[in-house]
CSV table of C-alpha atoms in Angstrom, one decimal:
chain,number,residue,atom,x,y,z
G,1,UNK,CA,61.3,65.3,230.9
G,2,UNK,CA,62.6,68.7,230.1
G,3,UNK,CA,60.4,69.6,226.4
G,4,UNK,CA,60.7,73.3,227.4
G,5,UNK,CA,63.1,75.7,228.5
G,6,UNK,CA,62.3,79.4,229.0
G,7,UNK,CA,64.0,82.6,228.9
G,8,UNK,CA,63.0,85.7,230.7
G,9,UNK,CA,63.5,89.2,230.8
G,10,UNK,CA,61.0,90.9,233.2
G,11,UNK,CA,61.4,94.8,233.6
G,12,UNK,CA,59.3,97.4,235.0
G,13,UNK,CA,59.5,100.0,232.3
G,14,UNK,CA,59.8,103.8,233.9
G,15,UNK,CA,61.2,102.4,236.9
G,16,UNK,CA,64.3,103.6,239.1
G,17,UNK,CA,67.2,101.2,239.2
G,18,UNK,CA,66.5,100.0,242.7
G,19,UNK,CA,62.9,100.0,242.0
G,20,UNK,CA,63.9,97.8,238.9
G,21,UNK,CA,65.9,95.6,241.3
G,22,UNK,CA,63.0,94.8,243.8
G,23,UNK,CA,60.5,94.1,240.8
G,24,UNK,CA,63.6,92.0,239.8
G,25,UNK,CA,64.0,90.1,242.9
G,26,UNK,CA,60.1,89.6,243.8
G,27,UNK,CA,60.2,87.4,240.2
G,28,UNK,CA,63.0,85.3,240.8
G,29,UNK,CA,61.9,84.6,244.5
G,30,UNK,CA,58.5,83.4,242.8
G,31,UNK,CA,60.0,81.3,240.3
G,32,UNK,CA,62.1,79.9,242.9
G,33,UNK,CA,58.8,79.0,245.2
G,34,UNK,CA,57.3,77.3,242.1
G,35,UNK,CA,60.7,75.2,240.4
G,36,UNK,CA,64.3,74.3,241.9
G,37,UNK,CA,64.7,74.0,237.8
G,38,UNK,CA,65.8,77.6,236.7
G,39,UNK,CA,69.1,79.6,236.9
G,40,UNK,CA,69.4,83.4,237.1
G,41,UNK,CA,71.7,84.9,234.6
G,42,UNK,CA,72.6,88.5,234.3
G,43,UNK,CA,70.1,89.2,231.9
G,44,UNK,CA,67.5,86.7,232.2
G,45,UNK,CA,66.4,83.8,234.1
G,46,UNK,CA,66.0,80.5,232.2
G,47,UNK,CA,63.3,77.6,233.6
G,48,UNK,CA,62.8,74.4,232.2
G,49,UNK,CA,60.5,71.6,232.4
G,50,UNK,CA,57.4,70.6,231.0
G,51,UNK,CA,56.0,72.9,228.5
G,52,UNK,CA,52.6,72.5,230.3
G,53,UNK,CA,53.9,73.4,233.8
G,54,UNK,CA,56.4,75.6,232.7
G,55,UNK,CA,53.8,77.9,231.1
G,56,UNK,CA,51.4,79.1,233.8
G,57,UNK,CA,54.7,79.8,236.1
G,58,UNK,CA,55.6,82.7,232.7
G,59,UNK,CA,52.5,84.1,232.5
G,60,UNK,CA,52.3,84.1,237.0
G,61,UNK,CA,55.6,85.8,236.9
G,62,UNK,CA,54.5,88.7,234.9
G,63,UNK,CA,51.5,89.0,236.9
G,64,UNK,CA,53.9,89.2,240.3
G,65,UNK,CA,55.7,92.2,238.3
G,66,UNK,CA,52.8,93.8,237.6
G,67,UNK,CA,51.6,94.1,241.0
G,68,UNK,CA,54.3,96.6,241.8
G,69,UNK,CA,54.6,98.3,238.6
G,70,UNK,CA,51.8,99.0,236.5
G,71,UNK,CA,53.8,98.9,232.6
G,72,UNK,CA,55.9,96.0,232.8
G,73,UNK,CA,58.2,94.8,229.5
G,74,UNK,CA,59.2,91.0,229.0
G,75,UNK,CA,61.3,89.6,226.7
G,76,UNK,CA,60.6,85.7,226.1
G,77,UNK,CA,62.8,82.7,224.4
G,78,UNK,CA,61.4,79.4,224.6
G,79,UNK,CA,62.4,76.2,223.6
G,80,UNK,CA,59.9,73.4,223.0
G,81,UNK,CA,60.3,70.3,221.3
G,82,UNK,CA,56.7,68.4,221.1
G,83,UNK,CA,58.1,64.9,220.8
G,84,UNK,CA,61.0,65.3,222.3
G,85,UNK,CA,63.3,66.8,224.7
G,86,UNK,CA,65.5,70.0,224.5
G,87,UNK,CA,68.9,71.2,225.4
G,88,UNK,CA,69.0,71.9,229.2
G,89,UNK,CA,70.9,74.6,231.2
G,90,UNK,CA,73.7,72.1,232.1
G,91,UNK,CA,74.3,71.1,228.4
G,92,UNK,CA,74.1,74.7,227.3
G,93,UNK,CA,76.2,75.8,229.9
G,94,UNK,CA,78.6,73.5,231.7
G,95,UNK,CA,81.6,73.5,229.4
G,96,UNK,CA,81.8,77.6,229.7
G,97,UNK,CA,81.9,77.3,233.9
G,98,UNK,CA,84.9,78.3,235.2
């Protein structure tokens, strides 16, 4: 059941573009190793899941960041519905794909 879905904005604050791009990367190739269920957007990446699963992979991404860059800035939507389910990706986004 998808009860969460998570947006995220990971940026190493100070850092070069191309530095930026490689703390960047190293995130979305974790989030990839831990979920098939996210998709990368221009600004942010969005996961969703299980609130309960879904929230150890956030706080293990930020960590990956700061490994490479000690002041990192994250900017975090989430979506959770208790009883429930929320909108995924697809129904967000399927009608706008071109």
């Amino acid at each position: 059941m998808v009860n969460c879905s998570i947006a995220l904005q990971i940026l190493p604050l100070g850092a070069t573009q191309e530095a930026t791009l490689e703390v960047v990367d190293s995130v979305i190739a974790f989030i990839a190793s831990k979920t098939d269920n996210y998709e990368v957007a221009a600004f942010e990446t969005t996961i969703q899941g299980d609130y309960d699963t879904l929230m150890p992979i956030l706080k293990e991404a930020i960590e990956v960041a700061s490994q490479t860059h000690h002041k990192i800035f994250t900017n975090v939507k989430i979506s959770y519905d208790t009883k429930g389910s929320v909108l995924t990706i697809e129904d967000k986004t399927t009608k706008h794909r071109h």
